[in-house]
């Protein structure tokens, strides 16, 4: 039977480092992709994701078992990413090519269009104000539920819902503007 | 129903929280309403692209990198802890008897030190020079601290036993502290 997250945390707290290694193994994909989606500068993703796990390690004694471990970890990751962004105050978004999603069945042209499209979407998201950007990323890219988002963001359900709705509309408007510019 | 109502249904659709009846209503409406259809299609395209594009894989050695950092963090923490656990009590242990000793015996200690110095250094002139320097310093210091020392000495004379007990208690507490921390180390 698989050891539960809480048991792993307790093992870590009593000094078992292998238990933390298991925690990293379980949540590295989730944390890495949350950090990836929330960090405009992709070169920093690896460092920030590692820092998230170190923070998790340092604050294991403050883990509240009422939360799902994943929710708590995402909360730490989100807070760290936002802190980093605020510190850097990035005004310009680096034009990072997102090629990861391309499949080799597509023709080069189709690939290019697809990448171009996802680059535009990425850029539009990065330009959204923080309070709209974070919910849309957590919900649509990292697959968090509303319940989890209320805990990660420390906001009531109604506010989270409203922001997500608003974020979708803003995103659509932004991208519609880009299309109009392209047509002209 | 107005377009606003269908917009709510759209949001429910993207929340993944729409039931069959509502879904059918939405589909029906987007067939006849061009602006809602466009809005729905555009948003669907954006969000689907967003969702397909979200999975970034950590590098294969990610776990090792994290654990290496944790190891060096632990070592650092241990070093700091060692410095505090051993450093501070040792400092106190060394300095406390010295302070008390000098306080109790006053100038006699200084004389003893000069004599010892003379014993190890077989040049007679040197000890004279040192003696002069020390006596000069003594004059300066005694002028300043005479009153303070007087008060302190009197206090110590009258509470001699109490002070000795305090020192003993302090040393005992330190010993306990070191033992406790060492035990928690073994556990950790």
Short mmCIF file of N, CA, C and O in Angstrom, two decimals, chain A residues 41-120:
data_model
loop_
_atom_site.label_atom_id
_atom_site.label_comp_id
_atom_site.label_asym_id
_atom_site.label_seq_id
_atom_site.Cartn_x
_atom_site.Cartn_y
_atom_site.Cartn_z
N UNK A 41 9.92 34.28 -17.49
CA UNK A 41 11.27 33.99 -17.94
C UNK A 41 11.58 32.50 -17.72
O UNK A 41 11.86 32.06 -16.61
N UNK A 42 11.52 31.75 -18.82
CA UNK A 42 11.59 30.29 -18.69
C UNK A 42 12.95 29.79 -18.21
O UNK A 42 13.09 28.65 -17.78
N UNK A 43 13.97 30.64 -18.31
CA UNK A 43 15.29 30.21 -17.85
C UNK A 43 15.35 30.09 -16.32
O UNK A 43 16.24 29.44 -15.78
N UNK A 44 14.42 30.74 -15.68
CA UNK A 44 14.45 30.73 -14.21
C UNK A 44 13.61 29.60 -13.61
O UNK A 44 13.64 29.38 -12.41
N UNK A 45 12.84 28.93 -14.48
CA UNK A 45 11.86 27.96 -13.97
C UNK A 45 12.51 26.91 -13.07
O UNK A 45 12.05 26.64 -11.96
N UNK A 46 13.62 26.35 -13.54
CA UNK A 46 14.25 25.26 -12.79
C UNK A 46 14.69 25.71 -11.39
O UNK A 46 14.43 25.04 -10.39
N UNK A 47 15.33 26.86 -11.35
CA UNK A 47 15.81 27.38 -10.05
C UNK A 47 14.65 27.65 -9.11
O UNK A 47 14.70 27.30 -7.92
N UNK A 48 13.60 28.28 -9.64
CA UNK A 48 12.46 28.62 -8.77
C UNK A 48 11.78 27.35 -8.28
O UNK A 48 11.42 27.23 -7.11
N UNK A 49 11.63 26.37 -9.18
CA UNK A 49 10.98 25.11 -8.78
C UNK A 49 11.77 24.43 -7.67
O UNK A 49 11.20 23.89 -6.71
N UNK A 50 13.10 24.47 -7.78
CA UNK A 50 13.92 23.87 -6.71
C UNK A 50 13.74 24.63 -5.41
O UNK A 50 13.61 24.03 -4.34
N UNK A 51 13.71 25.94 -5.53
CA UNK A 51 13.54 26.78 -4.33
C UNK A 51 12.19 26.48 -3.66
O UNK A 51 12.10 26.46 -2.43
N UNK A 52 11.16 26.20 -4.48
CA UNK A 52 9.86 25.85 -3.91
C UNK A 52 9.99 24.63 -3.00
O UNK A 52 9.51 24.61 -1.87
N UNK A 53 10.71 23.61 -3.49
CA UNK A 53 10.83 22.40 -2.68
C UNK A 53 11.66 22.64 -1.42
O UNK A 53 11.40 22.04 -0.38
N UNK A 54 12.63 23.53 -1.51
CA UNK A 54 13.41 23.84 -0.31
C UNK A 54 12.53 24.56 0.71
O UNK A 54 12.57 24.27 1.90
N UNK A 55 11.68 25.44 0.21
CA UNK A 55 10.74 26.12 1.12
C UNK A 55 9.77 25.12 1.75
O UNK A 55 9.43 25.22 2.93
N UNK A 56 9.30 24.19 0.92
CA UNK A 56 8.40 23.16 1.45
C UNK A 56 9.12 22.40 2.56
O UNK A 56 8.57 22.18 3.63
N UNK A 57 10.37 22.04 2.29
CA UNK A 57 11.15 21.28 3.27
C UNK A 57 11.29 22.06 4.57
O UNK A 57 11.12 21.51 5.67
N UNK A 58 11.60 23.35 4.44
CA UNK A 58 11.81 24.16 5.63
C UNK A 58 10.53 24.35 6.43
O UNK A 58 10.58 24.56 7.64
N UNK A 59 9.38 24.33 5.76
CA UNK A 59 8.16 24.62 6.51
C UNK A 59 7.28 23.38 6.71
O UNK A 59 6.09 23.51 6.99
N UNK A 60 7.87 22.20 6.57
CA UNK A 60 7.09 20.96 6.75
C UNK A 60 6.39 20.91 8.11
O UNK A 60 5.27 20.39 8.23
N UNK A 61 7.04 21.47 9.13
CA UNK A 61 6.43 21.42 10.47
C UNK A 61 5.19 22.30 10.56
O UNK A 61 4.44 22.21 11.52
N UNK A 62 5.00 23.16 9.56
CA UNK A 62 3.80 24.00 9.58
C UNK A 62 2.71 23.47 8.64
O UNK A 62 1.72 24.14 8.40
N UNK A 63 2.93 22.28 8.10
CA UNK A 63 1.92 21.72 7.19
C UNK A 63 0.67 21.34 7.97
O UNK A 63 0.73 20.65 8.98
N UNK A 64 -0.46 21.84 7.48
CA UNK A 64 -1.74 21.57 8.13
C UNK A 64 -2.44 20.44 7.38
O UNK A 64 -2.82 20.60 6.22
N UNK A 65 -2.62 19.28 8.03
CA UNK A 65 -3.16 18.11 7.31
C UNK A 65 -4.59 18.29 6.82
O UNK A 65 -5.09 17.45 6.08
N UNK A 66 -5.24 19.39 7.24
CA UNK A 66 -6.59 19.65 6.70
C UNK A 66 -6.52 19.97 5.20
O UNK A 66 -7.46 19.73 4.47
N UNK A 67 -5.37 20.52 4.78
CA UNK A 67 -5.18 20.79 3.35
C UNK A 67 -4.73 19.50 2.67
O UNK A 67 -4.08 18.67 3.30
N UNK A 68 -5.04 19.39 1.37
CA UNK A 68 -4.36 18.36 0.60
C UNK A 68 -2.92 18.80 0.44
O UNK A 68 -2.67 20.00 0.29
N UNK A 69 -1.99 17.86 0.45
CA UNK A 69 -0.59 18.28 0.35
C UNK A 69 -0.33 19.04 -0.94
O UNK A 69 0.38 20.04 -0.97
N UNK A 70 -0.97 18.57 -2.04
CA UNK A 70 -0.75 19.22 -3.33
C UNK A 70 -1.19 20.69 -3.28
O UNK A 70 -0.51 21.57 -3.80
N UNK A 71 -2.34 20.94 -2.62
CA UNK A 71 -2.84 22.31 -2.53
C UNK A 71 -1.85 23.20 -1.79
O UNK A 71 -1.54 24.31 -2.20
N UNK A 72 -1.36 22.64 -0.68
CA UNK A 72 -0.41 23.40 0.14
C UNK A 72 0.87 23.69 -0.65
O UNK A 72 1.39 24.80 -0.63
N UNK A 73 1.33 22.68 -1.39
CA UNK A 73 2.56 22.85 -2.17
C UNK A 73 2.36 23.89 -3.28
O UNK A 73 3.22 24.74 -3.52
N UNK A 74 1.18 23.83 -3.93
CA UNK A 74 0.89 24.79 -5.00
C UNK A 74 0.83 26.21 -4.42
O UNK A 74 1.27 27.18 -5.04
N UNK A 75 0.29 26.30 -3.20
CA UNK A 75 0.21 27.61 -2.55
C UNK A 75 1.61 28.20 -2.34
O UNK A 75 1.86 29.37 -2.64
N UNK A 76 2.52 27.36 -1.86
CA UNK A 76 3.89 27.83 -1.66
C UNK A 76 4.53 28.22 -3.00
O UNK A 76 5.16 29.27 -3.12
N UNK A 77 4.29 27.39 -4.01
CA UNK A 77 4.86 27.67 -5.33
C UNK A 77 4.31 29.00 -5.88
O UNK A 77 5.07 29.83 -6.39
N UNK A 78 2.98 29.18 -5.77
CA UNK A 78 2.36 30.39 -6.30
C UNK A 78 2.92 31.63 -5.60
O UNK A 78 3.29 32.61 -6.25
N UNK A 79 2.99 31.55 -4.27
CA UNK A 79 3.49 32.70 -3.53
C UNK A 79 4.92 33.04 -3.91
O UNK A 79 5.25 34.22 -4.08
N UNK A 80 5.75 32.02 -4.07
CA UNK A 80 7.15 32.28 -4.41
C UNK A 80 7.26 32.91 -5.80
O UNK A 80 7.97 33.89 -6.00
N UNK A 81 6.50 32.35 -6.76
CA UNK A 81 6.55 32.90 -8.12
C UNK A 81 6.12 34.37 -8.13
O UNK A 81 6.74 35.20 -8.80
N UNK A 82 5.06 34.67 -7.38
CA UNK A 82 4.56 36.04 -7.38
C UNK A 82 5.56 36.97 -6.69
O UNK A 82 5.78 38.10 -7.15
N UNK A 83 6.19 36.48 -5.62
CA UNK A 83 7.23 37.28 -4.95
C UNK A 83 8.36 37.60 -5.92
O UNK A 83 8.83 38.74 -5.98
N UNK A 84 8.80 36.57 -6.65
CA UNK A 84 9.90 36.76 -7.60
C UNK A 84 9.53 37.81 -8.65
O UNK A 84 10.32 38.67 -9.00
N UNK A 85 8.29 37.69 -9.14
CA UNK A 85 7.84 38.61 -10.18
C UNK A 85 7.79 40.04 -9.66
O UNK A 85 8.22 40.97 -10.33
N UNK A 86 7.27 40.18 -8.43
CA UNK A 86 7.16 41.53 -7.86
C UNK A 86 8.53 42.13 -7.65
O UNK A 86 8.74 43.31 -7.86
N UNK A 87 9.48 41.28 -7.22
CA UNK A 87 10.83 41.78 -7.00
C UNK A 87 11.44 42.26 -8.31
O UNK A 87 12.11 43.26 -8.36
N UNK A 88 11.21 41.49 -9.35
CA UNK A 88 11.84 41.83 -10.63
C UNK A 88 11.10 42.94 -11.35
O UNK A 88 11.66 43.68 -12.12
N UNK A 89 9.79 43.02 -11.05
CA UNK A 89 8.93 44.00 -11.74
C UNK A 89 9.17 43.99 -13.24
O UNK A 89 9.54 45.00 -13.85
N UNK A 90 9.00 42.84 -13.83
CA UNK A 90 9.22 42.74 -15.28
C UNK A 90 8.16 43.54 -16.03
O UNK A 90 6.97 43.33 -15.85
N UNK A 91 8.62 44.43 -16.85
CA UNK A 91 7.68 45.17 -17.69
C UNK A 91 7.58 44.53 -19.06
O UNK A 91 6.52 44.41 -19.64
N UNK A 92 8.72 44.11 -19.54
CA UNK A 92 8.70 43.49 -20.87
C UNK A 92 8.72 41.97 -20.70
O UNK A 92 9.43 41.44 -19.87
N UNK A 93 7.92 41.34 -21.49
CA UNK A 93 7.89 39.88 -21.44
C UNK A 93 8.85 39.35 -22.50
O UNK A 93 8.78 39.75 -23.66
N UNK A 94 9.80 38.51 -22.09
CA UNK A 94 10.72 37.99 -23.10
C UNK A 94 9.97 37.14 -24.12
O UNK A 94 9.06 36.40 -23.79
N UNK A 95 10.36 37.29 -25.36
CA UNK A 95 9.66 36.56 -26.42
C UNK A 95 10.18 35.13 -26.46
O UNK A 95 11.09 34.79 -27.22
N UNK A 96 9.59 34.35 -25.63
CA UNK A 96 10.06 32.97 -25.49
C UNK A 96 9.26 32.09 -26.44
O UNK A 96 8.04 32.11 -26.45
N UNK A 97 9.97 31.33 -27.21
CA UNK A 97 9.27 30.43 -28.14
C UNK A 97 8.79 29.21 -27.38
O UNK A 97 9.55 28.57 -26.66
N UNK A 98 7.53 28.93 -27.49
CA UNK A 98 7.02 27.76 -26.80
C UNK A 98 6.84 26.64 -27.82
O UNK A 98 5.90 26.62 -28.59
N UNK A 99 7.78 25.74 -27.85
CA UNK A 99 7.76 24.71 -28.88
C UNK A 99 7.40 23.35 -28.32
O UNK A 99 7.23 22.40 -29.05
N UNK A 100 7.27 23.30 -27.01
CA UNK A 100 7.10 22.01 -26.35
C UNK A 100 5.89 21.23 -26.81
O UNK A 100 5.91 20.00 -26.87
N UNK A 101 4.80 21.94 -27.16
CA UNK A 101 3.55 21.24 -27.42
C UNK A 101 3.43 20.73 -28.84
O UNK A 101 2.46 20.07 -29.17
N UNK A 102 4.40 21.03 -29.66
CA UNK A 102 4.23 20.65 -31.06
C UNK A 102 4.41 19.15 -31.25
O UNK A 102 5.31 18.54 -30.71
N UNK A 103 3.53 18.57 -32.02
CA UNK A 103 3.68 17.14 -32.27
C UNK A 103 4.30 16.96 -33.66
O UNK A 103 4.18 17.82 -34.53
N UNK A 104 4.98 15.84 -33.86
CA UNK A 104 5.72 15.70 -35.12
C UNK A 104 4.84 15.29 -36.30
O UNK A 104 5.33 15.11 -37.40
N UNK A 105 3.55 15.12 -36.05
CA UNK A 105 2.65 14.78 -37.16
C UNK A 105 2.36 16.03 -38.00
O UNK A 105 2.14 15.93 -39.20
N UNK A 106 2.39 17.19 -37.35
CA UNK A 106 2.03 18.42 -38.05
C UNK A 106 3.09 18.80 -39.09
O UNK A 106 4.25 18.49 -38.95
N UNK A 107 2.61 19.50 -40.10
CA UNK A 107 3.54 20.06 -41.08
C UNK A 107 4.26 21.23 -40.43
O UNK A 107 3.77 21.77 -39.44
N UNK A 108 5.41 21.64 -40.97
CA UNK A 108 6.11 22.79 -40.39
C UNK A 108 5.24 24.05 -40.33
O UNK A 108 5.27 24.77 -39.35
N UNK A 109 4.43 24.26 -41.38
CA UNK A 109 3.59 25.46 -41.40
C UNK A 109 2.56 25.43 -40.27
O UNK A 109 2.38 26.38 -39.53
N UNK A 110 1.92 24.25 -40.17
CA UNK A 110 0.90 24.11 -39.13
C UNK A 110 1.53 24.28 -37.75
O UNK A 110 0.96 24.91 -36.86
N UNK A 111 2.72 23.74 -37.65
CA UNK A 111 3.48 23.87 -36.41
C UNK A 111 3.74 25.32 -36.08
O UNK A 111 3.57 25.75 -34.94
N UNK A 112 4.16 26.05 -37.12
CA UNK A 112 4.49 27.45 -36.91
C UNK A 112 3.27 28.22 -36.43
O UNK A 112 3.32 28.97 -35.46
N UNK A 113 2.15 27.97 -37.10
CA UNK A 113 0.92 28.69 -36.75
C UNK A 113 0.51 28.36 -35.32
O UNK A 113 0.15 29.24 -34.53
N UNK A 114 0.63 27.08 -35.00
CA UNK A 114 0.26 26.64 -33.66
C UNK A 114 1.14 27.31 -32.60
O UNK A 114 0.66 27.82 -31.59
N UNK A 115 2.44 27.31 -32.88
CA UNK A 115 3.36 27.93 -31.93
C UNK A 115 3.13 29.42 -31.80
O UNK A 115 3.20 29.99 -30.72
N UNK A 116 2.87 30.03 -32.95
CA UNK A 116 2.63 31.46 -32.96
C UNK A 116 1.40 31.79 -32.13
O UNK A 116 1.38 32.72 -31.33
N UNK A 117 0.39 30.95 -32.32
CA UNK A 117 -0.86 31.14 -31.59
C UNK A 117 -0.61 30.98 -30.08
O UNK A 117 -1.06 31.82 -29.30
N UNK A 118 0.11 29.95 -29.70
CA UNK A 118 0.29 29.75 -28.27
C UNK A 118 1.22 30.81 -27.69
O UNK A 118 1.10 31.18 -26.53
N UNK A 119 2.09 31.34 -28.52
CA UNK A 119 2.95 32.43 -28.04
C UNK A 119 2.11 33.68 -27.76
O UNK A 119 2.28 34.36 -26.74
N UNK A 120 1.16 33.94 -28.67
CA UNK A 120 0.27 35.09 -28.47
C UNK A 120 -0.56 34.93 -27.20
O UNK A 120 -0.71 35.87 -26.42
#
